[in-house]
Protein backbone atom coordinates (compact mmCIF):
# COMPACT_ATOMS: atom_id res chain seq x y z
CA UNK A 1 0.00 0.00 0.00
CA UNK A 2 1.15 3.55 -0.64
CA UNK A 3 3.61 4.76 -3.24
CA UNK A 4 4.18 1.66 -5.38
CA UNK A 5 7.66 2.07 -6.76
CA UNK A 6 9.66 -1.08 -5.97
CA UNK A 7 9.89 -3.29 -9.05
CA UNK A 8 11.95 -5.89 -7.17
CA UNK A 9 9.27 -6.31 -4.49
CA UNK A 10 6.53 -6.68 -7.10
CA UNK A 11 8.46 -9.39 -8.98
CA UNK A 12 9.40 -11.20 -5.76
CA UNK A 13 5.79 -11.23 -4.54
CA UNK A 14 4.51 -12.43 -7.91
CA UNK A 15 7.07 -15.26 -7.93
CA UNK A 16 6.10 -16.20 -4.37
CA UNK A 17 2.39 -16.46 -5.24
CA UNK A 18 3.24 -18.78 -8.12
CA UNK A 19 5.37 -20.97 -5.84
CA UNK A 20 2.43 -21.14 -3.43
CA UNK A 21 0.02 -21.91 -6.30
CA UNK A 22 -2.28 -19.04 -5.32
CA UNK A 23 -2.55 -19.85 -1.62
CA UNK A 24 -1.55 -16.20 -1.08
CA UNK A 25 -2.96 -13.22 -2.96
CA UNK A 26 -1.13 -9.91 -3.17
CA UNK A 27 -3.37 -6.86 -2.88
CA UNK A 28 -1.86 -3.59 -4.11
CA UNK A 29 -3.37 -0.22 -3.17
CA UNK A 30 -2.08 3.29 -3.75
CA UNK A 31 -0.39 5.06 -6.60
CA UNK A 32 2.08 3.22 -8.85
CA UNK A 33 5.14 5.20 -9.92
CA UNK A 34 4.75 4.64 -13.64
CA UNK A 35 8.23 6.10 -14.18
CA UNK A 36 9.54 3.01 -12.36
CA UNK A 37 6.92 0.61 -13.80
CA UNK A 38 6.10 1.57 -17.37
CA UNK A 39 4.33 -1.80 -17.62
CA UNK A 40 2.75 -1.83 -14.12
CA UNK A 41 -0.88 -2.36 -15.13
CA UNK A 42 -0.05 -4.98 -17.78
CA UNK A 43 2.22 -6.84 -15.35
CA UNK A 44 -0.41 -6.93 -12.59
CA UNK A 45 -3.21 -7.92 -14.99
CA UNK A 46 -1.08 -10.82 -16.30
CA UNK A 47 -0.49 -12.15 -12.77
CA UNK A 48 -3.28 -14.42 -11.53
CA UNK A 49 -2.63 -13.78 -7.82
CA UNK A 50 -1.98 -10.02 -7.85
CA UNK A 51 -4.68 -7.37 -7.81
CA UNK A 52 -4.45 -3.61 -7.97
CA UNK A 53 -7.36 -1.93 -6.22
CA UNK A 54 -6.39 1.66 -6.90
CA UNK A 55 -5.71 4.65 -4.70
CA UNK A 56 -7.23 5.18 -1.27
CA UNK A 57 -7.99 8.11 1.00
CA UNK A 58 -5.85 8.61 4.07
CA UNK A 59 -7.08 8.46 6.82
CA UNK A 60 -10.66 7.73 5.74
CA UNK A 61 -10.01 4.35 4.08
CA UNK A 62 -7.17 3.07 6.27
CA UNK A 63 -9.14 0.80 8.61
CA UNK A 64 -11.04 -0.87 5.76
CA UNK A 65 -8.06 -1.50 3.48
CA UNK A 66 -5.79 -2.88 6.20
CA UNK A 67 -8.47 -5.00 7.79
CA UNK A 68 -8.96 -6.57 4.35
CA UNK A 69 -5.43 -8.08 4.41
CA UNK A 70 -3.47 -10.34 6.75
CA UNK A 71 0.08 -9.06 6.23
CA UNK A 72 1.77 -5.78 5.40
CA UNK A 73 4.86 -5.74 3.16
CA UNK A 74 7.35 -3.50 5.01
CA UNK A 75 10.24 -4.09 2.62
CA UNK A 76 11.46 -1.54 0.10
CA UNK A 77 14.32 -1.97 -2.38
CA UNK A 78 13.69 1.30 -4.23
CA UNK A 79 16.85 2.85 -2.78
CA UNK A 80 18.60 -0.36 -1.77
CA UNK A 81 21.75 0.22 0.27
CA UNK A 82 20.58 3.76 1.07
CA UNK A 83 17.20 4.97 2.34
CA UNK A 84 15.70 1.48 2.04
CA UNK A 85 18.03 0.21 4.76
CA UNK A 86 17.07 2.72 7.45
CA UNK A 87 13.52 3.83 6.70
CA UNK A 88 10.42 2.93 8.68
CA UNK A 89 7.74 2.96 5.96
CA UNK A 90 4.29 4.48 6.53
CA UNK A 91 2.68 1.13 5.79
CA UNK A 92 4.46 -0.26 8.86
CA UNK A 93 2.64 2.18 11.15
CA UNK A 94 -0.59 2.09 9.19
CA UNK A 95 -0.73 -1.69 8.95
CA UNK A 96 0.18 -2.34 12.59
CA UNK A 97 -2.38 0.22 13.74
CA UNK A 98 -5.05 -1.96 12.15
CA UNK A 99 -3.57 -5.38 12.99
CA UNK A 100 -1.82 -6.36 9.75
CA UNK A 101 1.26 -8.47 10.52
CA UNK A 102 4.35 -6.76 9.07
CA UNK A 103 6.94 -8.60 6.98
CA UNK A 104 10.44 -7.14 6.84
CA UNK A 105 14.09 -7.94 6.35
CA UNK A 106 15.91 -8.66 9.62
CA UNK A 107 19.00 -6.56 8.83
CA UNK A 108 17.15 -3.27 8.14
CA UNK A 109 16.04 -0.58 10.57
CA UNK A 110 12.46 -1.79 10.07
CA UNK A 111 13.56 -5.30 11.02
CA UNK A 112 15.38 -4.03 14.11
CA UNK A 113 12.29 -2.06 15.14
CA UNK A 114 10.05 -5.10 14.72
CA UNK A 115 12.50 -7.21 16.68
CA UNK A 116 12.44 -4.67 19.54
CA UNK A 117 8.64 -4.73 19.46
CA UNK A 118 8.69 -8.55 19.27
CA UNK A 119 6.25 -8.58 16.36
CA UNK A 120 6.12 -9.43 12.69
CA UNK A 121 7.92 -11.81 10.38
CA UNK A 122 11.60 -11.18 9.66
CA UNK A 123 13.16 -12.63 6.53
CA UNK A 124 16.87 -13.49 6.37
CA UNK A 125 16.88 -12.65 2.65
CA UNK A 126 14.41 -11.41 0.08
CA UNK A 127 13.60 -14.42 -2.04
CA UNK A 128 10.44 -16.34 -2.89
CA UNK A 129 12.02 -19.30 -1.08
CA UNK A 130 12.52 -17.31 2.14
CA UNK A 131 8.91 -16.13 1.95
CA UNK A 132 7.75 -19.70 1.42
CA UNK A 133 9.74 -20.83 4.47
CA UNK A 134 8.28 -18.04 6.60
CA UNK A 135 4.67 -18.22 5.39
CA UNK A 136 4.23 -21.53 3.58
CA UNK A 137 3.06 -23.48 6.61
CA UNK A 138 1.07 -20.58 8.08
CA UNK A 139 -2.09 -21.78 9.71
CA UNK A 140 -4.89 -19.90 11.42
CA UNK A 141 -3.69 -20.35 15.01
CA UNK A 142 -0.17 -19.12 14.25
CA UNK A 143 -1.50 -16.15 12.30
CA UNK A 144 -3.87 -15.35 15.18
CA UNK A 145 -0.93 -15.25 17.61
CA UNK A 146 1.09 -13.00 15.28
CA UNK A 147 -1.83 -10.62 14.86
CA UNK A 148 -2.56 -10.59 18.61
CA UNK A 149 1.03 -9.51 19.30
CA UNK A 150 0.66 -6.59 16.89
CA UNK A 151 -2.66 -5.56 18.43
CA UNK A 152 -1.22 -5.85 21.95
CA UNK A 153 1.19 -2.97 21.33
CA UNK A 154 0.31 0.44 22.69
CA UNK A 155 -1.72 2.17 19.93
CA UNK A 156 0.41 5.30 20.47
CA UNK A 157 3.30 3.34 18.94
CA UNK A 158 1.55 3.69 15.57
CA UNK A 159 -0.03 7.15 15.65
CA UNK A 160 0.23 10.56 17.27
CA UNK A 161 -2.40 12.94 18.59
CA UNK A 162 -2.56 16.72 18.78
CA UNK A 163 -0.58 16.87 22.03
CA UNK A 164 2.27 14.90 20.44
CA UNK A 165 2.33 17.31 17.50
CA UNK A 166 2.31 20.35 19.82
CA UNK A 167 5.22 18.90 21.79
CA UNK A 168 7.21 18.39 18.59
CA UNK A 169 6.56 21.96 17.44
CA UNK A 170 7.69 23.26 20.84
CA UNK A 171 10.90 21.18 20.66
CA UNK A 172 11.64 22.54 17.20
CA UNK A 173 10.92 26.09 18.38
CA UNK A 174 13.41 25.70 21.22
CA UNK A 175 16.05 24.33 18.86
CA UNK A 176 15.76 27.31 16.56
CA UNK A 177 15.52 29.96 19.28
CA UNK A 178 18.21 32.62 18.96
CA UNK A 179 20.88 32.07 21.59
CA UNK A 180 22.92 34.82 23.14
CA UNK A 181 26.34 35.06 21.48
CA UNK A 182 29.33 33.77 23.42
CA UNK A 183 31.72 36.33 24.86
CA UNK A 184 34.58 37.03 22.49
CA UNK A 185 37.50 34.80 23.34
CA UNK A 186 41.08 35.89 22.90
CA UNK A 187 43.31 33.56 20.91
CA UNK A 188 47.04 33.40 21.51
Tab-separated table of C-alpha atoms in Angstrom:
chain	number	residue	atom	x	y	z
A	1	UNK	CA	0.000	0.000	0.000
A	2	UNK	CA	1.148	3.555	-0.644
A	3	UNK	CA	3.608	4.763	-3.244
A	4	UNK	CA	4.175	1.658	-5.382
A	5	UNK	CA	7.663	2.068	-6.764
A	6	UNK	CA	9.663	-1.076	-5.972
A	7	UNK	CA	9.895	-3.288	-9.049
A	8	UNK	CA	11.952	-5.893	-7.174
A	9	UNK	CA	9.267	-6.314	-4.489
A	10	UNK	CA	6.535	-6.684	-7.103
A	11	UNK	CA	8.457	-9.385	-8.979
A	12	UNK	CA	9.405	-11.201	-5.758
A	13	UNK	CA	5.792	-11.232	-4.540
A	14	UNK	CA	4.514	-12.430	-7.914
A	15	UNK	CA	7.070	-15.263	-7.932
A	16	UNK	CA	6.096	-16.198	-4.367
A	17	UNK	CA	2.391	-16.457	-5.242
A	18	UNK	CA	3.241	-18.776	-8.121
A	19	UNK	CA	5.368	-20.975	-5.842
A	20	UNK	CA	2.429	-21.138	-3.426
A	21	UNK	CA	0.022	-21.909	-6.297
A	22	UNK	CA	-2.279	-19.043	-5.319
A	23	UNK	CA	-2.545	-19.852	-1.619
A	24	UNK	CA	-1.548	-16.200	-1.081
A	25	UNK	CA	-2.955	-13.224	-2.965
A	26	UNK	CA	-1.132	-9.914	-3.175
A	27	UNK	CA	-3.372	-6.861	-2.883
A	28	UNK	CA	-1.864	-3.592	-4.112
A	29	UNK	CA	-3.373	-0.219	-3.172
A	30	UNK	CA	-2.084	3.286	-3.751
A	31	UNK	CA	-0.391	5.056	-6.605
A	32	UNK	CA	2.078	3.224	-8.849
A	33	UNK	CA	5.144	5.204	-9.917
A	34	UNK	CA	4.753	4.636	-13.636
A	35	UNK	CA	8.231	6.100	-14.182
A	36	UNK	CA	9.543	3.012	-12.355
A	37	UNK	CA	6.920	0.612	-13.798
A	38	UNK	CA	6.102	1.569	-17.369
A	39	UNK	CA	4.331	-1.799	-17.615
A	40	UNK	CA	2.749	-1.832	-14.119
A	41	UNK	CA	-0.884	-2.360	-15.129
A	42	UNK	CA	-0.052	-4.984	-17.781
A	43	UNK	CA	2.224	-6.837	-15.347
A	44	UNK	CA	-0.412	-6.930	-12.593
A	45	UNK	CA	-3.207	-7.917	-14.990
A	46	UNK	CA	-1.084	-10.815	-16.297
A	47	UNK	CA	-0.486	-12.150	-12.770
A	48	UNK	CA	-3.283	-14.418	-11.533
A	49	UNK	CA	-2.625	-13.780	-7.821
A	50	UNK	CA	-1.984	-10.025	-7.852
A	51	UNK	CA	-4.684	-7.371	-7.815
A	52	UNK	CA	-4.451	-3.610	-7.973
A	53	UNK	CA	-7.364	-1.934	-6.219
A	54	UNK	CA	-6.387	1.659	-6.900
A	55	UNK	CA	-5.712	4.651	-4.698
A	56	UNK	CA	-7.231	5.179	-1.271
A	57	UNK	CA	-7.990	8.107	0.995
A	58	UNK	CA	-5.851	8.610	4.068
A	59	UNK	CA	-7.077	8.464	6.817
A	60	UNK	CA	-10.659	7.733	5.742
A	61	UNK	CA	-10.010	4.347	4.083
A	62	UNK	CA	-7.168	3.070	6.266
A	63	UNK	CA	-9.142	0.798	8.610
A	64	UNK	CA	-11.042	-0.868	5.765
A	65	UNK	CA	-8.065	-1.501	3.482
A	66	UNK	CA	-5.792	-2.877	6.198
A	67	UNK	CA	-8.475	-5.003	7.794
A	68	UNK	CA	-8.962	-6.566	4.352
A	69	UNK	CA	-5.430	-8.075	4.414
A	70	UNK	CA	-3.468	-10.343	6.748
A	71	UNK	CA	0.080	-9.063	6.230
A	72	UNK	CA	1.770	-5.782	5.399
A	73	UNK	CA	4.858	-5.737	3.158
A	74	UNK	CA	7.347	-3.496	5.015
A	75	UNK	CA	10.244	-4.092	2.617
A	76	UNK	CA	11.464	-1.542	0.100
A	77	UNK	CA	14.319	-1.966	-2.376
A	78	UNK	CA	13.687	1.296	-4.226
A	79	UNK	CA	16.855	2.852	-2.775
A	80	UNK	CA	18.598	-0.356	-1.770
A	81	UNK	CA	21.747	0.222	0.271
A	82	UNK	CA	20.583	3.760	1.073
A	83	UNK	CA	17.199	4.972	2.338
A	84	UNK	CA	15.698	1.480	2.043
A	85	UNK	CA	18.033	0.215	4.762
A	86	UNK	CA	17.069	2.720	7.453
A	87	UNK	CA	13.519	3.835	6.697
A	88	UNK	CA	10.416	2.933	8.677
A	89	UNK	CA	7.735	2.961	5.962
A	90	UNK	CA	4.292	4.480	6.531
A	91	UNK	CA	2.685	1.129	5.788
A	92	UNK	CA	4.460	-0.264	8.860
A	93	UNK	CA	2.643	2.182	11.152
A	94	UNK	CA	-0.588	2.091	9.195
A	95	UNK	CA	-0.727	-1.691	8.948
A	96	UNK	CA	0.178	-2.336	12.588
A	97	UNK	CA	-2.379	0.215	13.744
A	98	UNK	CA	-5.050	-1.961	12.151
A	99	UNK	CA	-3.571	-5.376	12.987
A	100	UNK	CA	-1.817	-6.356	9.747
A	101	UNK	CA	1.258	-8.467	10.519
A	102	UNK	CA	4.348	-6.760	9.073
A	103	UNK	CA	6.937	-8.604	6.983
A	104	UNK	CA	10.438	-7.143	6.836
A	105	UNK	CA	14.095	-7.944	6.355
A	106	UNK	CA	15.907	-8.659	9.619
A	107	UNK	CA	19.003	-6.556	8.830
A	108	UNK	CA	17.155	-3.269	8.141
A	109	UNK	CA	16.039	-0.578	10.575
A	110	UNK	CA	12.460	-1.788	10.072
A	111	UNK	CA	13.565	-5.297	11.020
A	112	UNK	CA	15.380	-4.031	14.114
A	113	UNK	CA	12.294	-2.056	15.144
A	114	UNK	CA	10.052	-5.100	14.716
A	115	UNK	CA	12.500	-7.210	16.683
A	116	UNK	CA	12.444	-4.674	19.536
A	117	UNK	CA	8.644	-4.726	19.458
A	118	UNK	CA	8.687	-8.553	19.274
A	119	UNK	CA	6.248	-8.583	16.355
A	120	UNK	CA	6.119	-9.434	12.692
A	121	UNK	CA	7.920	-11.807	10.382
A	122	UNK	CA	11.599	-11.184	9.660
A	123	UNK	CA	13.159	-12.630	6.530
A	124	UNK	CA	16.874	-13.488	6.368
A	125	UNK	CA	16.880	-12.650	2.646
A	126	UNK	CA	14.414	-11.411	0.076
A	127	UNK	CA	13.602	-14.420	-2.039
A	128	UNK	CA	10.445	-16.342	-2.887
A	129	UNK	CA	12.021	-19.301	-1.078
A	130	UNK	CA	12.520	-17.311	2.143
A	131	UNK	CA	8.911	-16.132	1.955
A	132	UNK	CA	7.755	-19.700	1.423
A	133	UNK	CA	9.745	-20.832	4.469
A	134	UNK	CA	8.275	-18.035	6.602
A	135	UNK	CA	4.673	-18.223	5.387
A	136	UNK	CA	4.228	-21.530	3.584
A	137	UNK	CA	3.057	-23.478	6.611
A	138	UNK	CA	1.075	-20.582	8.080
A	139	UNK	CA	-2.088	-21.785	9.713
A	140	UNK	CA	-4.890	-19.897	11.419
A	141	UNK	CA	-3.686	-20.347	15.006
A	142	UNK	CA	-0.171	-19.118	14.249
A	143	UNK	CA	-1.498	-16.154	12.300
A	144	UNK	CA	-3.866	-15.355	15.184
A	145	UNK	CA	-0.926	-15.250	17.607
A	146	UNK	CA	1.093	-13.005	15.283
A	147	UNK	CA	-1.827	-10.621	14.863
A	148	UNK	CA	-2.564	-10.592	18.615
A	149	UNK	CA	1.030	-9.512	19.303
A	150	UNK	CA	0.664	-6.594	16.887
A	151	UNK	CA	-2.659	-5.558	18.426
A	152	UNK	CA	-1.218	-5.849	21.953
A	153	UNK	CA	1.194	-2.965	21.326
A	154	UNK	CA	0.305	0.435	22.695
A	155	UNK	CA	-1.720	2.172	19.932
A	156	UNK	CA	0.408	5.303	20.465
A	157	UNK	CA	3.296	3.344	18.943
A	158	UNK	CA	1.548	3.693	15.574
A	159	UNK	CA	-0.034	7.147	15.646
A	160	UNK	CA	0.225	10.562	17.268
A	161	UNK	CA	-2.401	12.935	18.594
A	162	UNK	CA	-2.563	16.722	18.775
A	163	UNK	CA	-0.578	16.867	22.034
A	164	UNK	CA	2.274	14.901	20.438
A	165	UNK	CA	2.326	17.314	17.496
A	166	UNK	CA	2.310	20.351	19.818
A	167	UNK	CA	5.220	18.898	21.794
A	168	UNK	CA	7.213	18.388	18.585
A	169	UNK	CA	6.560	21.960	17.440
A	170	UNK	CA	7.694	23.259	20.838
A	171	UNK	CA	10.901	21.184	20.658
A	172	UNK	CA	11.643	22.541	17.199
A	173	UNK	CA	10.919	26.095	18.382
A	174	UNK	CA	13.406	25.696	21.222
A	175	UNK	CA	16.051	24.328	18.855
A	176	UNK	CA	15.764	27.308	16.555
A	177	UNK	CA	15.523	29.963	19.283
A	178	UNK	CA	18.209	32.617	18.961
A	179	UNK	CA	20.877	32.073	21.589
A	180	UNK	CA	22.921	34.824	23.135
A	181	UNK	CA	26.344	35.063	21.483
A	182	UNK	CA	29.334	33.772	23.424
A	183	UNK	CA	31.716	36.327	24.857
A	184	UNK	CA	34.578	37.030	22.487
A	185	UNK	CA	37.500	34.803	23.336
A	186	UNK	CA	41.083	35.889	22.900
A	187	UNK	CA	43.312	33.563	20.910
A	188	UNK	CA	47.041	33.403	21.507
